[in-house]
GROMACS .gro file of N, CA and C in nm:
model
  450
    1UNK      N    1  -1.366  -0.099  -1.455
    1UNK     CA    2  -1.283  -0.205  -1.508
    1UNK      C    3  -1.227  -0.291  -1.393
    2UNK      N    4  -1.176  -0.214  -1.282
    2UNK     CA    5  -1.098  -0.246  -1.158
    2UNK      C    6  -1.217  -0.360  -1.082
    3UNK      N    7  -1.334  -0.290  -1.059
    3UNK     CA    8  -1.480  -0.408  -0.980
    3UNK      C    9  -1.529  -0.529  -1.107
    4UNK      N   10  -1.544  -0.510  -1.240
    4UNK     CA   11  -1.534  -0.642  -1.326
    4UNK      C   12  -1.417  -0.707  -1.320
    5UNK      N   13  -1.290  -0.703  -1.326
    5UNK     CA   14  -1.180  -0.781  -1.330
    5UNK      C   15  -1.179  -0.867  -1.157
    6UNK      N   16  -1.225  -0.783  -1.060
    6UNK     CA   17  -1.260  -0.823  -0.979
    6UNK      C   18  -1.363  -0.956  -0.923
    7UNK      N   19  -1.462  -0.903  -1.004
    7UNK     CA   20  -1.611  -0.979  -0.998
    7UNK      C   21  -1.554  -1.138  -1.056
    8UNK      N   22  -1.488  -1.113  -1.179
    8UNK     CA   23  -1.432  -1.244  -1.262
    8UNK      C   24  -1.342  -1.329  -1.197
    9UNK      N   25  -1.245  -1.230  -1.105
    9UNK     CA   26  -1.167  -1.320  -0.998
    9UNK      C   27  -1.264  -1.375  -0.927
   10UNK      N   28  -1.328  -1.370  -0.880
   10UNK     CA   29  -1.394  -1.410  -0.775
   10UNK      C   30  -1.478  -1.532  -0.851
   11UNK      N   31  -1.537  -1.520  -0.929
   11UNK     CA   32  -1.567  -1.644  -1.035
   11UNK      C   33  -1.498  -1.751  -1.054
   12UNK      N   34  -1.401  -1.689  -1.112
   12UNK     CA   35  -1.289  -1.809  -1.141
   12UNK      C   36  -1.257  -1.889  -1.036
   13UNK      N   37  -1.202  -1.835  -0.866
   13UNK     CA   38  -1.189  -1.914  -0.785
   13UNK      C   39  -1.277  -1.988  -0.733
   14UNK      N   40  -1.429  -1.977  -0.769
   14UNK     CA   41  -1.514  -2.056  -0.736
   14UNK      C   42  -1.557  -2.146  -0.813
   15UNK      N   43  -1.501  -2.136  -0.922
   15UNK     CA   44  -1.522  -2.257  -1.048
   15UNK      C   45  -1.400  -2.334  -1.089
   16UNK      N   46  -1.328  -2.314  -1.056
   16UNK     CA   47  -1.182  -2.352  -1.048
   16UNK      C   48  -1.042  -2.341  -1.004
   17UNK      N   49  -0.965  -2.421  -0.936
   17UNK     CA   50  -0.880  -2.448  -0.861
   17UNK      C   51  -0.704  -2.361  -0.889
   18UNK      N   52  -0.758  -2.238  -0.864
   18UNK     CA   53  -0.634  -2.203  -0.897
   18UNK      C   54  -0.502  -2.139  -0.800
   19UNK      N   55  -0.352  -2.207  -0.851
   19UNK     CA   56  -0.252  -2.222  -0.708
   19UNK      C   57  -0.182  -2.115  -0.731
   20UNK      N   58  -0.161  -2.011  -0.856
   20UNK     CA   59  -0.055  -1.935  -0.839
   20UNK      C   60  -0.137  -1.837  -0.923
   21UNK      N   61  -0.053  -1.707  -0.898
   21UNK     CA   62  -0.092  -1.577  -0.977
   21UNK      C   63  -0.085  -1.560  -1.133
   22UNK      N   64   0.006  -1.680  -1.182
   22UNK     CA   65   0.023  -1.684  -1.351
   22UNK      C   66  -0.116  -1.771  -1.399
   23UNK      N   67  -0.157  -1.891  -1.352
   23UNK     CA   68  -0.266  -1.948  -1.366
   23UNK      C   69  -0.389  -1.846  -1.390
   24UNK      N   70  -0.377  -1.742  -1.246
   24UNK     CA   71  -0.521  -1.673  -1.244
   24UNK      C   72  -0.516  -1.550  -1.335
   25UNK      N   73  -0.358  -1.513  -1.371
   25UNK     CA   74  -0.396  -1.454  -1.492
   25UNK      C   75  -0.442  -1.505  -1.634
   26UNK      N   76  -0.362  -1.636  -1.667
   26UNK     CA   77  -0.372  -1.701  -1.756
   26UNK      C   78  -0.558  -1.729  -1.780
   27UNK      N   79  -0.624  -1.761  -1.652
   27UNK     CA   80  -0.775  -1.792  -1.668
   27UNK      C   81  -0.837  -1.650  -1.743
   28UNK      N   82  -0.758  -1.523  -1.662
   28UNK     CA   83  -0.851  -1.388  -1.734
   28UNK      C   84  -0.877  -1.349  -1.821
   29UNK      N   85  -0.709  -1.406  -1.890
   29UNK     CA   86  -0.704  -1.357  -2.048
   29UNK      C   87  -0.803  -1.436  -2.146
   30UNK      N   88  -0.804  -1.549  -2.099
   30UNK     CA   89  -0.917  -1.640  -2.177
   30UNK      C   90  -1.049  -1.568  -2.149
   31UNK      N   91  -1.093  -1.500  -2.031
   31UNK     CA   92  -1.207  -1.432  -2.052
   31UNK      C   93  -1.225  -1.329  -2.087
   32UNK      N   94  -1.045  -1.293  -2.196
   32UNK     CA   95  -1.097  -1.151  -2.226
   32UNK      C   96  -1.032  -1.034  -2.124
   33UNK      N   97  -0.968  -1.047  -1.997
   33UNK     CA   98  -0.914  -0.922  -1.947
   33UNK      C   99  -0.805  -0.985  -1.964
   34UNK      N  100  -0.751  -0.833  -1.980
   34UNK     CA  101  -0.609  -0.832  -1.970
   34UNK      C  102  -0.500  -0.779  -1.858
   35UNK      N  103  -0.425  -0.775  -1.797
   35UNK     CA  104  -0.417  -0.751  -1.640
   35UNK      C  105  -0.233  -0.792  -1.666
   36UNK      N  106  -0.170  -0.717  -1.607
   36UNK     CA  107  -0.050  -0.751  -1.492
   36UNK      C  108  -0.027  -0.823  -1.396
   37UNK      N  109   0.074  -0.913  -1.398
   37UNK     CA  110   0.078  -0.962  -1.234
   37UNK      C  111   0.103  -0.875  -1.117
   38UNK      N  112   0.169  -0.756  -1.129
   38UNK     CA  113   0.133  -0.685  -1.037
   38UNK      C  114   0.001  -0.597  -0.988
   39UNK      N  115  -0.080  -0.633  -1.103
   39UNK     CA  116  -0.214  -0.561  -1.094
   39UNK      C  117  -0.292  -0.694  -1.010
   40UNK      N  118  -0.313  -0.798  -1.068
   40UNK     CA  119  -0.341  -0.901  -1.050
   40UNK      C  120  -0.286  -0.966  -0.826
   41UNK      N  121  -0.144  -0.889  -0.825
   41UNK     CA  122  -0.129  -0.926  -0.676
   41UNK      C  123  -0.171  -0.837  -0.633
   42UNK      N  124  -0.234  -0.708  -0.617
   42UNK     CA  125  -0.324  -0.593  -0.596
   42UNK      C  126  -0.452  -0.625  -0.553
   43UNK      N  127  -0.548  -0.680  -0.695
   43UNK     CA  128  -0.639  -0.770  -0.689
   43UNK      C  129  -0.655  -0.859  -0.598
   44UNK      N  130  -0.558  -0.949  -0.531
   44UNK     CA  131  -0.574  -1.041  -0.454
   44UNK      C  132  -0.552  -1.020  -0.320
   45UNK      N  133  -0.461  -0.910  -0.257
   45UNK     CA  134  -0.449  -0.817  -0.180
   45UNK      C  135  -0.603  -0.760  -0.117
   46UNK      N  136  -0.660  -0.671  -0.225
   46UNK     CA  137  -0.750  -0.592  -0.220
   46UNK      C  138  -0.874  -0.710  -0.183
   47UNK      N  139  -0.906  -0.808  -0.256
   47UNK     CA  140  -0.995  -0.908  -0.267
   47UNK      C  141  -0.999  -0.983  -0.108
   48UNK      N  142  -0.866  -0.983  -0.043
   48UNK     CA  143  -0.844  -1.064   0.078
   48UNK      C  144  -0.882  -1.236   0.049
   49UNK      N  145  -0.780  -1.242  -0.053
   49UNK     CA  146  -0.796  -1.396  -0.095
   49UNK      C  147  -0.640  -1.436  -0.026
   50UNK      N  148  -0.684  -1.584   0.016
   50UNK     CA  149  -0.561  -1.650   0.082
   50UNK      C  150  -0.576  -1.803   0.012
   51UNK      N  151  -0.460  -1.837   0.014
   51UNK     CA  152  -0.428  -2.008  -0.022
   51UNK      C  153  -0.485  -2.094   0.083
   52UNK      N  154  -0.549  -2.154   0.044
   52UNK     CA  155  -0.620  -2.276   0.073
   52UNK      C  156  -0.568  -2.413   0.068
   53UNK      N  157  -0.585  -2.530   0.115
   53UNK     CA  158  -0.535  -2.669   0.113
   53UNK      C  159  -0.645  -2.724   0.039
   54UNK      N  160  -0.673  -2.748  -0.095
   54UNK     CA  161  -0.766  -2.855  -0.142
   54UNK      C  162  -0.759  -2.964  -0.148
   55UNK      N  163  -0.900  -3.002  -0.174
   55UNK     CA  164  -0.961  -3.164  -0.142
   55UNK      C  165  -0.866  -3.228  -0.228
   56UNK      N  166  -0.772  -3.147  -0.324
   56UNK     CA  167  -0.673  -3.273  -0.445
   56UNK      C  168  -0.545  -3.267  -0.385
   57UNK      N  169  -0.487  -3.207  -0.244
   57UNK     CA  170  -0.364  -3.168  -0.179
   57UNK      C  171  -0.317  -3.058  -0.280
   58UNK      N  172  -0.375  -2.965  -0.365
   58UNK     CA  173  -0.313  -2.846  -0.398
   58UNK      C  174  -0.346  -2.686  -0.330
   59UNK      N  175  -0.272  -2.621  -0.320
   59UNK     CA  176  -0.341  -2.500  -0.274
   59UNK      C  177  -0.391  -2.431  -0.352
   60UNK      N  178  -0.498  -2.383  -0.326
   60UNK     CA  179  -0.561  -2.279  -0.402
   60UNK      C  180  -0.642  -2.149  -0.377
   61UNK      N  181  -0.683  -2.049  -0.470
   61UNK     CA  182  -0.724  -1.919  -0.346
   61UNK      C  183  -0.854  -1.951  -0.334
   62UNK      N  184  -0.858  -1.883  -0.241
   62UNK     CA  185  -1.022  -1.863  -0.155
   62UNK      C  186  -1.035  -1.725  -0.095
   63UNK      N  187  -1.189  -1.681  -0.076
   63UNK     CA  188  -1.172  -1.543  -0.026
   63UNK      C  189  -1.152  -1.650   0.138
   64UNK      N  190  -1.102  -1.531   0.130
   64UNK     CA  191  -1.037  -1.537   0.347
   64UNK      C  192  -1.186  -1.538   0.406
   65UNK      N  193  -1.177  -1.630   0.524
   65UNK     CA  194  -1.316  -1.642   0.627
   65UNK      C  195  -1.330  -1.471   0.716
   66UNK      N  196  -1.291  -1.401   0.718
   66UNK     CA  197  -1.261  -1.264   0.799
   66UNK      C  198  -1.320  -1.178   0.688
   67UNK      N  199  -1.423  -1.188   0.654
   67UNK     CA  200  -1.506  -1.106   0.601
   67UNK      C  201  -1.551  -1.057   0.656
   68UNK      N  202  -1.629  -1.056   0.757
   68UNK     CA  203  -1.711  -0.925   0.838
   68UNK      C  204  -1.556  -0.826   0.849
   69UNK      N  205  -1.397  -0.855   0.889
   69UNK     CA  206  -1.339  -0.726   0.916
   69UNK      C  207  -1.298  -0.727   0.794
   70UNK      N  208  -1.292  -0.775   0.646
   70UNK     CA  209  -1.307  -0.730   0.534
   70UNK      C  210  -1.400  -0.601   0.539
   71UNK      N  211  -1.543  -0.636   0.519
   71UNK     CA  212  -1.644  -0.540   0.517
   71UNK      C  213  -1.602  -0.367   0.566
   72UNK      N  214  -1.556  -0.453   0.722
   72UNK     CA  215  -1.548  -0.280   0.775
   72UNK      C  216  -1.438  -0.240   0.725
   73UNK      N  217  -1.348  -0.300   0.726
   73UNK     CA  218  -1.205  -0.240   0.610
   73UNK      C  219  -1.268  -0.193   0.505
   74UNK      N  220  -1.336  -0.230   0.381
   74UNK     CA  221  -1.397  -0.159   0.313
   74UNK      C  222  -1.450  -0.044   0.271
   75UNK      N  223  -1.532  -0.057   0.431
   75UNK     CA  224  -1.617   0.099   0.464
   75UNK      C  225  -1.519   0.197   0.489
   76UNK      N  226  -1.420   0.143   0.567
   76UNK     CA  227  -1.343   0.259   0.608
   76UNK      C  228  -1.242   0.288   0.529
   77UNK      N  229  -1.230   0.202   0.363
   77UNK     CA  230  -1.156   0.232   0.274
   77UNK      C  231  -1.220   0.336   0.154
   78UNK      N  232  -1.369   0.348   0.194
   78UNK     CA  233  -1.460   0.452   0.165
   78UNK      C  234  -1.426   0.627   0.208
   79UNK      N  235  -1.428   0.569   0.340
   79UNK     CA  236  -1.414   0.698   0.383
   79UNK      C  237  -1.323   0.780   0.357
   80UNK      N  238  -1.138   0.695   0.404
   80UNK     CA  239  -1.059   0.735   0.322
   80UNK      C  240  -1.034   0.790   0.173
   81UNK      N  241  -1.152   0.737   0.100
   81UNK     CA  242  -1.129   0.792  -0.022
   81UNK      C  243  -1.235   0.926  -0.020
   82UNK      N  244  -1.368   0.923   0.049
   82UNK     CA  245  -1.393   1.030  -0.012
   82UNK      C  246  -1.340   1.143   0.070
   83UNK      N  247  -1.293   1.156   0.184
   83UNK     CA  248  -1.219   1.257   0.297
   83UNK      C  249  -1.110   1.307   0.248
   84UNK      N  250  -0.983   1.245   0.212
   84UNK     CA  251  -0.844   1.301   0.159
   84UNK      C  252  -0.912   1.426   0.069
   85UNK      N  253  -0.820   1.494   0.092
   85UNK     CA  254  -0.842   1.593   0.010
   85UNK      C  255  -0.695   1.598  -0.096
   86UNK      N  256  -0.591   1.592   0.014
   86UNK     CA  257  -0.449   1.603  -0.052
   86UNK      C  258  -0.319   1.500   0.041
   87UNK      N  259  -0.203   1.504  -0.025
   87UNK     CA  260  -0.147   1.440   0.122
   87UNK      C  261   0.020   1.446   0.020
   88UNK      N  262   0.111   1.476   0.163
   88UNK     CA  263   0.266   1.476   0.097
   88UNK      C  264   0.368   1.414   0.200
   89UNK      N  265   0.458   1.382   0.124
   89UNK     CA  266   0.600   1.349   0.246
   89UNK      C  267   0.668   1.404   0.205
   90UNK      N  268   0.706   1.425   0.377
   90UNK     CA  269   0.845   1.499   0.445
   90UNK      C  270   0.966   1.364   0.483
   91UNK      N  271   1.005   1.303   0.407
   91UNK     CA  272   1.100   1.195   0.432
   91UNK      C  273   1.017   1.088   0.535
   92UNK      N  274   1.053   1.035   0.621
   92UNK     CA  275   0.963   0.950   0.668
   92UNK      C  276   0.823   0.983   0.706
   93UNK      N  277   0.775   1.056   0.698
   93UNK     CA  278   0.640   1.089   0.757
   93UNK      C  279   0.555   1.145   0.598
   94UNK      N  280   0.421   1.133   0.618
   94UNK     CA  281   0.348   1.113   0.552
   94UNK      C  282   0.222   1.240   0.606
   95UNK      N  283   0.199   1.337   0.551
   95UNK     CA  284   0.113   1.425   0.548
   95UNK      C  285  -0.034   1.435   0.524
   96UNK      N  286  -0.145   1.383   0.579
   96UNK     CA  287  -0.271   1.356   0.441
   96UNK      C  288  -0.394   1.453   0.544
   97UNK      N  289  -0.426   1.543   0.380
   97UNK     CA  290  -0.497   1.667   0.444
   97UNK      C  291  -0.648   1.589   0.378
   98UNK      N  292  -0.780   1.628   0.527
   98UNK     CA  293  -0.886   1.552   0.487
   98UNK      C  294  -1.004   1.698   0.452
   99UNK      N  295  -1.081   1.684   0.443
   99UNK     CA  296  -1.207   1.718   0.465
   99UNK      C  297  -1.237   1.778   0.600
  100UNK      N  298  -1.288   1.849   0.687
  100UNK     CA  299  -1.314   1.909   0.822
  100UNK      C  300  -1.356   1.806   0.886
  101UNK      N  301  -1.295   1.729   1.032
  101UNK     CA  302  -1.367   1.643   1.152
  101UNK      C  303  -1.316   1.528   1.066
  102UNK      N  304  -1.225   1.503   0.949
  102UNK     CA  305  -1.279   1.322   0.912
  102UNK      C  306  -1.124   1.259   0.874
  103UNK      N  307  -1.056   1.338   0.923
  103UNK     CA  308  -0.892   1.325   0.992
  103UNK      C  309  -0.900   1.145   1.127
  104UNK      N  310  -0.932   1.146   1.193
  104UNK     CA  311  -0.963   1.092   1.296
  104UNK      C  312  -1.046   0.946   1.176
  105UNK      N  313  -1.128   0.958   1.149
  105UNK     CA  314  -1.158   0.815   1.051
  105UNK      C  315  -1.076   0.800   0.930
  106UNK      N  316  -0.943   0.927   0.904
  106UNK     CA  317  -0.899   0.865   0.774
  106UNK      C  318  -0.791   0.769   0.839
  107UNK      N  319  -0.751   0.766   0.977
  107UNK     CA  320  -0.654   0.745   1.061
  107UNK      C  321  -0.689   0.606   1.038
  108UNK      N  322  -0.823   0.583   1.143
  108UNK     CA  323  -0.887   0.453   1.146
  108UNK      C  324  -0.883   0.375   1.043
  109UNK      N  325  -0.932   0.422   0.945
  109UNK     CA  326  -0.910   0.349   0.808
  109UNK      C  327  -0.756   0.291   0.780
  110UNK      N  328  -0.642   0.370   0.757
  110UNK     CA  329  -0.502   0.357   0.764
  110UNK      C  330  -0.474   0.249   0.859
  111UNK      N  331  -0.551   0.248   0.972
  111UNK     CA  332  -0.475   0.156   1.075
  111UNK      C  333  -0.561  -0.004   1.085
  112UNK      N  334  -0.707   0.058   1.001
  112UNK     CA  335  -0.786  -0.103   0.997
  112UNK      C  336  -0.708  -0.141   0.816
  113UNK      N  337  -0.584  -0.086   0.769
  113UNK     CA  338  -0.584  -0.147   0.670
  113UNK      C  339  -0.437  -0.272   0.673
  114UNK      N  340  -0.379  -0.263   0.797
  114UNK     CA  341  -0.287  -0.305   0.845
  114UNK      C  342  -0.165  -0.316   0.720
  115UNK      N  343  -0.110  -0.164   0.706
  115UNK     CA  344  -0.039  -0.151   0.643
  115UNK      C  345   0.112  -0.176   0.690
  116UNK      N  346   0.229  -0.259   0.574
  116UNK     CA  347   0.330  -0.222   0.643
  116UNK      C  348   0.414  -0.107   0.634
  117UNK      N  349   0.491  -0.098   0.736
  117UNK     CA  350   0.540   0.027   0.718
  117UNK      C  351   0.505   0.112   0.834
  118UNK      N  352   0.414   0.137   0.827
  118UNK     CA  353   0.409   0.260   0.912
  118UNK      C  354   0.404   0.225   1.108
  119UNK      N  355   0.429   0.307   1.127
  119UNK     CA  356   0.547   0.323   1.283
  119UNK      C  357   0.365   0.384   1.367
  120UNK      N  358   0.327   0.475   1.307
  120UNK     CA  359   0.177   0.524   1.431
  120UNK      C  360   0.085   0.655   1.302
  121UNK      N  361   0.002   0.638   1.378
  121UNK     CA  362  -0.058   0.763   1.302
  121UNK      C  363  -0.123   0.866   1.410
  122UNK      N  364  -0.169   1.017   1.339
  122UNK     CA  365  -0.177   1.092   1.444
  122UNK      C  366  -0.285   1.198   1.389
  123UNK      N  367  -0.383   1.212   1.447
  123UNK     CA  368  -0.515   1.255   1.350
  123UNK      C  369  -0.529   1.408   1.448
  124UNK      N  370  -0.557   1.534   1.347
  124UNK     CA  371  -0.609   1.632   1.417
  124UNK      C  372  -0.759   1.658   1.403
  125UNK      N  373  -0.789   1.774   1.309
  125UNK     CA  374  -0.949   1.781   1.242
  125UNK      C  375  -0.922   1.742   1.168
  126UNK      N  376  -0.820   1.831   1.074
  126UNK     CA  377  -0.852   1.806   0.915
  126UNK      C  378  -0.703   1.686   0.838
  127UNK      N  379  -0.569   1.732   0.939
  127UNK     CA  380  -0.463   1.653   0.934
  127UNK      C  381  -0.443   1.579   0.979
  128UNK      N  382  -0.396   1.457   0.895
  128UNK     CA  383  -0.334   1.329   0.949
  128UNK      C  384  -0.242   1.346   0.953
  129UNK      N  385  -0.116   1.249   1.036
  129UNK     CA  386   0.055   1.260   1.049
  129UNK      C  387   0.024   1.101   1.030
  130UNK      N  388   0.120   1.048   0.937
  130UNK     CA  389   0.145   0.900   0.949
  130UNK      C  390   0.250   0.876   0.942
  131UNK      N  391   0.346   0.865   1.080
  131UNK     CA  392   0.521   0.839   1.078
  131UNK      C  393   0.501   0.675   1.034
  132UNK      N  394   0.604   0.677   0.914
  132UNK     CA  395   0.662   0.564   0.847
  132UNK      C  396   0.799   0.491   0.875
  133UNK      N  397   0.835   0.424   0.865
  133UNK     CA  398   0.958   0.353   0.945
  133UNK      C  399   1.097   0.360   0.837
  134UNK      N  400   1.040   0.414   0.742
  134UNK     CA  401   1.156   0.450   0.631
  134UNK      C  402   1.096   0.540   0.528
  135UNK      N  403   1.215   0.619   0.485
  135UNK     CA  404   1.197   0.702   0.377
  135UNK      C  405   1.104   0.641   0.269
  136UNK      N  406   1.154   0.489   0.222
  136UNK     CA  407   1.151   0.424   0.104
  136UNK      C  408   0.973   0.368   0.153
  137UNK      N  409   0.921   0.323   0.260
  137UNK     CA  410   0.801   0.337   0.350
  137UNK      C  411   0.728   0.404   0.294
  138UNK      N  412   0.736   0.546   0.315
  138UNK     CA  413   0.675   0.695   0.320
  138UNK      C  414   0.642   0.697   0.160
  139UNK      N  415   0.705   0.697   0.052
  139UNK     CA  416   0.702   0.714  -0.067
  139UNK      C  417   0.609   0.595  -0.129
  140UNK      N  418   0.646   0.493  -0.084
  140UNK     CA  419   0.539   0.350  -0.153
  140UNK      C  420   0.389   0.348  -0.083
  141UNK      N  421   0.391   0.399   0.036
  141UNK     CA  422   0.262   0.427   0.110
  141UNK      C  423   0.179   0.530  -0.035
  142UNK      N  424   0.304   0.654  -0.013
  142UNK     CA  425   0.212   0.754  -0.095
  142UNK      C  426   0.172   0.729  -0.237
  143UNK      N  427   0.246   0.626  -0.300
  143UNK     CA  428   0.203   0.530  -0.404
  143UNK      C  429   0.073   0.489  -0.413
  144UNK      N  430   0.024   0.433  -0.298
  144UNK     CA  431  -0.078   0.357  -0.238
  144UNK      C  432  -0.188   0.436  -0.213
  145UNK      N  433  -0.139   0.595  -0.214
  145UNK     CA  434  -0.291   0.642  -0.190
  145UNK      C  435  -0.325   0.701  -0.314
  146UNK      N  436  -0.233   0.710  -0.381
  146UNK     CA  437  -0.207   0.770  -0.504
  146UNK      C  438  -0.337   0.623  -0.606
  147UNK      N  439  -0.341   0.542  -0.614
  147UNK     CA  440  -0.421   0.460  -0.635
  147UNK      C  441  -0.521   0.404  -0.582
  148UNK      N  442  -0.549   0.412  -0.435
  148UNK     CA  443  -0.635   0.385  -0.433
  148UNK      C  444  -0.786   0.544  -0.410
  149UNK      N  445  -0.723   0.654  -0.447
  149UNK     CA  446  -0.783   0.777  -0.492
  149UNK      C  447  -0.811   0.744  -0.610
  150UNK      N  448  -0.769   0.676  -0.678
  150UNK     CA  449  -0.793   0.651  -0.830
  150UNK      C  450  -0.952   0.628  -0.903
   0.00000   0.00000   0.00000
């Protein structure tokens, strides 16, 4: 559901000019999905779409030119998913248990995803340490993996 609602974003901005997140929901529902704006700023997040200056002086999205480090963000948003095995917080810090040897690329991944929040990460074999810069950090991170395990 998550890669079609996707696919359709990506449509829409190439067939039409759209400046804000109510618009690009408003286009979905006409095709039939139904979506959140917070699902929807996820989507655009995840998508690596940025505002643009159009040829009519309005802004509108576009996928971002930084696609090749899209791509490898990608891959290494792969890995992260199939490696975790588990993961918890201890107040600011962030716990995430991998798979044997793939600690060290779940790191990489974490750090090619330029998250905010977090202060460093620290990879063994199988454990990651990811010190977070706040309690409130640590918990919305673990939100974050909590979905994108999904």
């Amino acid at each position: 559901m998550k890669a079609n609602r996707q696919q359709e974003i990506s449509q829409i901005i190439t067939q039409q000019d759209i400046e804000t997140q109510e618009e690009l929901l408003h286009a979905l529902e006409q095709r039939g999905f139904r979506a959140t704006q917070a699902t929807i700023s996820r989507d655009i997040k995840q998508m690596n779409l940025v505002k643009e200056l159009g040829s009519h002086g309005v802004y509108r999205y576009v996928v971002s030119e930084r696609r090749a480090l899209r791509n490898y963000s990608d891959r290494l948003r792969t890995i992260f998913k199939e490696g975790i095995t588990s993961f918890d917080l201890a107040q600011n810090i962030v716990v995430v248990k991998t798979m044997p040897g793939l600690a060290p690329a779940a790191c990489a991944a974490i750090d090619g995803m330029e998250i905010d929040g977090i202060v460093g990460s620290l990879a063994g074999d199988d454990t990651a340490i990811l010190i977070m810069r706040t309690n409130e950090a640590a918990l919305a991170f673990c939100g974050d993996i909590r979905q994108m395990l999904d």
